[in-house]
């Protein structure tokens, strides 16, 4: 039997205490220091205060009201009239640090993080990350996709957009499970007439370069994991009506409402070559960010559409996956774009690895069918996992028609395995701690 590359942690010595990322343990790329920003009462003029600069030792945490969202607080972080924002609770602390770290490595420091709980707010403050209090006082644990609390968090995003647009700044809002790979601000500035630029769940390319996707060909939902708002009258009107729809009916999903509003009127195109289209009330100018470079979990991890089109991706949003937060984290680790503390790369018992040998016939012979797919998958033990068919939550022909998925392809671990979640010891025995297949290729792995 052949084996795929596996990295197992052998725990023969007591584990070191769990630690969170801090300014000393965070492994830095491209030479940055680590920094925190304490809100001040006066708007800052000129250069932004550095991020990752922790408050002085022995200093006290400012009162909670200091972190209240105000125009003055946002103004402290604005550059070229743009603010980049995300929000989350303490369960997503490592995602938020990864989000901030990628942006600061790219030279983007006009950012703010909204804290849904005071535990996250305090943790980010002591790490030097610009943070504000969303006043939600929500749970600090992972709430899970689709849960009532998940939908409540979605409503917080809508209220945040509606609250910030009247400040008069452009707002790039993104989810914490988004990773930035290239500075997006110059791209967004190419479309100064756009009121809203949004990502989508489009899985087939409508353009082969870095232009906006063709709005007439996009069939996927507009995805609110990444979207850019300008403080125009049309955009503010959309945000307010969106908020009012959601507060009036708890059963409406925030993203569905967003799509419904924009599709209320879609077309005609704006009279230029920009790729923008009139939407919503007939005056709002909408642009659809290309799915090849503002990537979903499918166009990035499954299709690698950007690579096939020879484009540089700006971002990846970990959608289209099947193992919750653990699956998102593992995908980013496989792609070597997640920031872990040094102890993640140091097991007291060392590591056990092996390399696979897969018969060529399992990869290539015969039709790409259920039988050949499972023959291939069942032969393998661990990643990198080769698959012949895609995995989705709806009926499909194996590979989505019109997509750029190649067969066979290396598929994410959550396509096949449930080893990312802890299983009952009584039924399955002691857990085996694993690392991603790219573990030893990661530049953060000590020599």
XYZ file of C-alpha atoms in Angstrom:
447
model
C 0.000 0.000 0.000
C 1.266 3.509 -0.795
C 1.149 6.366 1.652
C 0.683 10.088 1.333
C 2.864 12.558 3.188
C 1.753 12.750 6.794
C 3.101 14.683 9.697
C 2.200 13.262 13.102
C 3.143 14.761 16.455
C 4.526 12.240 18.915
C 3.723 13.440 22.403
C 6.278 11.650 24.548
C 6.940 14.647 26.765
C 4.613 17.068 28.509
C 3.234 19.632 26.102
C 4.271 23.206 26.585
C 1.473 25.453 27.863
C -0.831 26.830 25.223
C 0.164 30.362 24.351
C -1.489 33.015 22.285
C 0.376 35.001 19.678
C 2.050 38.041 21.127
C 4.591 40.562 19.979
C 7.428 38.236 20.962
C 6.088 34.902 19.731
C 4.714 36.050 16.357
C 7.043 35.010 13.575
C 7.471 37.981 11.334
C 7.805 38.019 7.572
C 9.278 40.739 5.391
C 10.808 42.465 8.346
C 8.070 44.116 10.396
C 7.926 44.705 14.125
C 4.755 44.087 16.100
C 2.604 47.009 17.464
C -0.611 48.207 19.323
C -2.557 51.338 19.034
C -4.319 52.896 21.960
C -7.243 55.085 20.911
C -6.796 58.750 21.682
C -9.412 61.401 22.082
C -8.110 63.629 19.296
C -7.978 62.749 15.584
C -4.478 62.140 14.332
C -3.100 64.226 11.500
C -0.340 62.876 9.284
C 1.411 59.555 9.720
C -0.538 56.674 11.251
C 0.561 55.321 14.584
C 2.431 52.055 14.085
C 0.674 48.730 14.485
C 2.108 45.917 16.649
C 3.678 48.407 19.093
C 2.464 47.212 22.474
C 1.605 49.668 25.259
C 4.423 50.279 27.756
C 4.867 47.626 30.463
C 2.964 48.522 33.612
C 0.494 50.763 31.816
C -3.219 50.425 32.475
C -5.998 49.498 30.108
C -7.955 52.639 29.139
C -11.648 52.698 30.070
C -13.962 50.779 27.744
C -15.709 53.944 26.543
C -12.381 55.032 25.030
C -12.876 52.341 22.392
C -16.384 53.401 21.366
C -16.819 53.690 17.599
C -16.727 57.374 16.665
C -15.672 59.346 13.629
C -12.672 60.588 15.605
C -11.520 57.062 16.433
C -11.849 55.963 12.798
C -10.107 59.116 11.586
C -7.000 58.108 13.539
C -6.567 55.134 11.175
C -7.738 56.619 7.856
C -5.325 57.015 4.945
C -6.288 58.477 1.564
C -9.841 58.592 2.945
C -9.975 54.767 3.182
C -10.415 52.511 6.216
C -10.044 48.720 6.092
C -12.099 46.906 8.717
C -13.001 43.493 10.044
C -14.648 42.268 13.223
C -14.965 39.115 15.258
C -14.999 37.506 18.680
C -12.205 35.947 20.716
C -12.642 32.543 19.080
C -11.202 34.052 15.899
C -8.220 35.715 17.547
C -5.681 33.779 15.451
C -7.573 34.577 12.228
C -7.641 38.262 13.156
C -3.916 38.334 13.895
C -3.284 36.620 10.551
C -5.538 39.178 8.825
C -3.707 42.104 10.421
C -0.256 40.599 9.856
C -0.781 40.095 6.120
C -2.048 43.651 5.685
C 0.798 45.227 7.635
C 3.323 43.111 5.705
C 1.767 44.592 2.555
C 2.147 48.117 3.928
C -1.558 48.568 4.672
C -1.928 50.079 8.142
C -5.164 52.061 7.760
C -7.090 49.286 9.450
C -9.396 48.719 12.384
C -10.756 45.624 14.106
C -14.157 45.567 15.744
C -14.368 43.469 18.906
C -17.620 41.640 19.637
C -16.464 40.841 23.180
C -14.244 42.569 25.706
C -11.853 39.598 25.918
C -10.860 40.128 22.285
C -10.729 43.898 22.700
C -8.300 43.654 25.599
C -6.147 41.012 23.891
C -5.805 43.094 20.718
C -5.113 46.268 22.659
C -2.164 44.666 24.470
C -0.763 43.470 21.133
C -0.936 46.913 19.573
C -3.728 46.195 17.098
C -6.151 49.098 16.461
C -9.433 47.948 17.944
C -12.850 49.343 18.774
C -15.746 48.106 20.867
C -18.819 47.016 18.903
C -20.851 47.000 22.107
C -22.184 43.516 21.342
C -20.846 41.604 24.381
C -21.291 38.375 22.448
C -19.983 34.906 23.229
C -16.228 34.401 23.064
C -16.571 30.903 21.552
C -16.908 29.746 17.950
C -20.622 29.995 17.168
C -20.672 27.791 14.046
C -21.956 28.582 10.580
C -25.723 28.896 10.272
C -26.434 29.100 14.010
C -28.668 31.867 15.429
C -25.591 33.567 16.886
C -23.883 33.319 13.489
C -26.787 35.211 11.928
C -26.652 37.755 14.759
C -22.976 38.337 13.947
C -23.978 38.906 10.319
C -26.368 41.613 11.412
C -23.548 43.257 13.338
C -21.696 43.651 10.035
C -24.667 45.372 8.416
C -25.093 47.753 11.324
C -21.366 48.468 11.259
C -21.439 49.429 7.567
C -24.490 51.617 8.172
C -22.771 53.283 11.148
C -19.427 53.954 9.444
C -20.495 55.265 6.033
C -21.870 58.561 7.436
C -18.344 59.309 8.724
C -17.473 60.072 5.097
C -14.703 57.512 4.554
C -14.414 54.708 2.023
C -14.829 51.358 3.769
C -13.248 48.067 2.752
C -15.081 45.555 4.936
C -14.012 41.926 5.049
C -14.529 38.818 7.141
C -11.821 37.581 9.493
C -11.483 34.326 7.528
C -10.123 36.373 4.628
C -6.376 36.558 3.987
C -4.894 39.433 2.000
C -2.096 38.445 -0.383
C -1.662 41.718 -2.285
C -2.500 45.324 -1.410
C -6.061 45.753 -2.754
C -6.303 49.534 -2.396
C -4.704 50.442 -5.765
C -7.084 48.018 -7.484
C -10.148 49.507 -5.795
C -8.940 53.008 -6.706
C -9.139 52.025 -10.392
C -12.926 52.269 -10.090
C -13.532 55.667 -8.453
C -17.093 55.836 -9.802
C -18.166 52.630 -8.064
C -20.474 53.026 -5.080
C -20.039 49.367 -4.106
C -17.513 46.741 -5.221
C -18.282 43.229 -3.989
C -16.848 39.740 -4.180
C -18.975 36.857 -5.458
C -19.367 33.074 -5.281
C -18.767 32.825 -9.030
C -16.915 29.580 -9.876
C -16.460 30.032 -13.637
C -14.303 32.811 -15.118
C -16.045 35.619 -16.988
C -12.802 37.459 -17.801
C -9.252 36.182 -18.262
C -7.446 39.301 -17.027
C -7.827 41.439 -13.923
C -10.869 43.431 -15.047
C -14.096 43.329 -13.065
C -16.173 40.218 -13.677
C -18.833 40.551 -16.363
C -22.011 41.281 -14.403
C -24.146 39.723 -17.156
C -22.326 36.385 -16.836
C -22.055 36.160 -13.046
C -24.538 33.626 -11.710
C -23.002 33.132 -8.269
C -24.278 35.026 -5.259
C -22.698 38.339 -4.347
C -20.610 37.454 -1.315
C -20.373 39.950 1.539
C -17.106 38.490 2.850
C -15.238 41.186 0.894
C -16.858 44.403 -0.237
C -15.850 48.027 -0.649
C -18.214 50.940 0.013
C -17.890 54.592 -0.895
C -19.811 57.076 1.247
C -22.141 58.152 -1.561
C -25.836 58.849 -1.135
C -26.746 55.648 -3.026
C -24.426 53.482 -0.933
C -25.675 54.970 2.352
C -29.271 54.483 1.213
C -28.522 50.818 0.411
C -26.844 50.233 3.781
C -29.728 51.764 5.695
C -32.408 49.811 3.846
C -30.361 46.622 4.265
C -30.178 47.203 8.016
C -33.885 47.941 8.229
C -34.756 44.732 6.358
C -32.751 42.637 8.786
C -33.969 44.305 11.949
C -37.552 43.830 10.787
C -37.236 40.078 10.187
C -34.918 37.746 12.132
C -35.350 35.010 9.527
C -33.684 36.903 6.672
C -30.044 35.988 5.991
C -27.870 39.098 5.629
C -26.260 37.978 2.352
C -29.585 37.035 0.767
C -31.006 40.435 1.651
C -27.957 42.137 0.134
C -28.425 40.174 -3.085
C -32.151 40.854 -3.205
C -31.628 44.589 -2.833
C -28.947 44.833 -5.520
C -30.981 42.699 -7.934
C -34.051 44.875 -7.428
C -32.755 46.614 -10.528
C -29.668 45.282 -12.304
C -28.728 47.104 -15.486
C -28.121 48.890 -17.685
C -24.323 49.084 -17.684
C -22.695 52.370 -16.733
C -21.903 54.199 -19.943
C -18.175 53.586 -20.102
C -15.774 50.673 -20.321
C -15.400 50.295 -16.565
C -17.507 47.148 -16.203
C -19.773 48.834 -13.658
C -23.535 48.349 -13.737
C -26.429 50.313 -12.305
C -28.119 48.346 -9.528
C -30.455 48.595 -6.531
C -32.292 51.895 -7.042
C -31.088 52.534 -10.579
C -28.472 55.047 -9.497
C -26.060 52.885 -7.470
C -22.971 51.897 -9.474
C -21.949 48.319 -8.714
C -18.810 46.395 -9.648
C -18.177 42.671 -9.213
C -14.632 41.863 -8.095
C -13.118 39.122 -10.290
C -13.418 35.710 -8.635
C -10.054 34.710 -10.101
C -8.088 37.128 -7.892
C -10.555 38.014 -5.111
C -10.822 34.320 -4.507
C -13.378 32.098 -2.859
C -12.400 28.832 -1.252
C -13.209 27.137 -4.545
C -11.407 29.366 -7.035
C -8.293 29.434 -4.821
C -7.942 26.017 -3.178
C -9.665 23.748 -5.714
C -9.333 25.420 -9.103
C -6.270 27.626 -8.498
C -7.924 29.798 -11.137
C -5.493 32.661 -10.618
C -2.553 30.370 -11.361
C -4.088 28.994 -14.522
C -4.840 32.513 -15.746
C -1.358 33.661 -14.639
C -2.721 36.349 -12.359
C -1.708 37.482 -8.868
C -4.431 36.916 -6.260
C -5.365 39.768 -3.957
C -7.261 37.767 -1.356
C -8.714 34.401 -0.461
C -11.920 33.947 1.528
C -12.225 30.452 3.033
C -15.682 29.631 1.715
C -16.739 26.373 -0.011
C -15.392 24.079 2.698
C -16.717 21.313 4.899
C -15.066 21.302 8.314
C -16.070 24.553 9.988
C -13.449 26.811 11.509
C -10.949 23.943 11.790
C -11.229 23.363 8.055
C -10.649 27.022 7.287
C -7.589 27.127 9.511
C -6.177 23.935 7.979
C -6.666 25.171 4.408
C -4.775 28.356 5.173
C -2.029 26.321 6.818
C -1.786 24.029 3.791
C -1.354 27.159 1.661
C 1.271 28.439 4.156
C -0.548 31.740 4.653
C -1.668 31.293 8.274
C 0.430 32.700 11.119
C 0.988 30.303 14.009
C 3.061 30.842 17.166
C 6.508 29.193 17.393
C 5.237 26.352 19.596
C 3.132 25.118 16.674
C 6.401 24.243 14.927
C 7.968 22.599 17.982
C 6.680 19.260 19.322
C 8.417 17.899 22.450
C 8.330 14.417 20.948
C 9.409 15.465 17.479
C 7.629 14.682 14.218
C 7.029 11.541 12.198
C 6.772 11.980 8.438
C 6.458 9.780 5.397
C 6.092 10.272 1.660
C 3.493 8.650 -0.584
C 3.723 6.542 -3.673
C 0.495 6.486 -5.699
C 0.154 4.187 -8.721
C -0.246 6.228 -11.874
C -3.232 4.087 -12.856
C -5.238 5.307 -9.841
C -4.625 8.899 -10.814
C -5.200 8.765 -14.533
C -6.682 5.527 -15.881
C -10.324 5.244 -16.895
C -13.156 7.719 -16.508
C -13.263 10.212 -13.665
C -16.169 8.490 -11.936
C -17.351 7.764 -8.410
C -15.633 4.388 -8.560
C -12.248 5.692 -9.733
C -12.482 8.697 -7.386
C -13.055 6.580 -4.286
C -10.499 3.989 -5.375
C -7.953 6.799 -5.463
C -9.068 8.475 -2.230
C -9.319 5.250 -0.243
C -5.796 4.258 -1.275
C -4.412 7.370 0.378
C -3.934 7.968 4.075
C -3.288 11.670 4.465
C -2.560 14.850 2.473
C -1.597 15.947 -0.011
C -4.771 14.199 -1.093
C -5.421 13.657 -4.770
C -9.068 13.632 -5.863
C -10.716 12.963 -9.201
C -14.082 14.542 -8.309
C -15.025 17.776 -6.558
C -17.051 17.921 -3.359
C -20.029 20.288 -3.039
C -23.227 20.444 -1.007
C -25.505 20.125 -4.040
C -25.766 17.654 -6.952
C -23.074 18.206 -9.576
C -21.416 16.276 -12.422
C -18.107 15.719 -10.605
C -16.497 18.933 -11.788
C -18.538 22.091 -12.223
C -19.193 22.782 -15.879
C -17.232 25.790 -17.088
C -14.897 25.834 -14.091
C -11.133 25.451 -14.405
C -10.834 22.454 -12.085
C -8.318 19.984 -13.452
C -8.615 16.252 -12.914
C -7.042 14.823 -10.867
C -6.325 17.663 -8.434
C -4.940 18.088 -4.930
C -8.027 18.607 -2.785
C -8.239 20.160 0.688
C -8.284 17.799 3.656
C -11.900 18.689 4.481
C -13.009 17.211 1.133
C -12.315 13.737 2.498
C -11.343 13.494 6.172
C -12.896 14.439 9.496
C -9.565 14.255 11.327
C -9.658 17.991 11.966
C -12.282 17.579 14.687
C -11.765 15.865 18.016
C -13.518 12.492 18.164
C -14.696 10.586 21.286
C -11.722 8.768 22.814
C -13.957 5.896 24.006
C -14.969 5.094 20.446
C -11.916 6.072 18.421
C -9.029 5.838 20.868
C -6.420 8.519 21.670
C -6.282 11.407 19.216
C -3.437 11.716 16.728
C -2.195 15.265 16.363
C -1.438 16.116 12.751
C 0.167 18.901 10.771
C -0.534 20.045 7.234
C 1.337 18.393 4.348
C 3.226 21.636 3.593
C 4.504 21.880 7.181
C 8.219 21.442 6.385
C 8.010 23.738 3.349
C 6.727 26.645 5.418
C 9.334 29.431 5.782
C 8.209 29.837 9.406
C 9.436 26.304 10.194
C 12.830 26.597 11.943
C 15.723 24.919 10.128
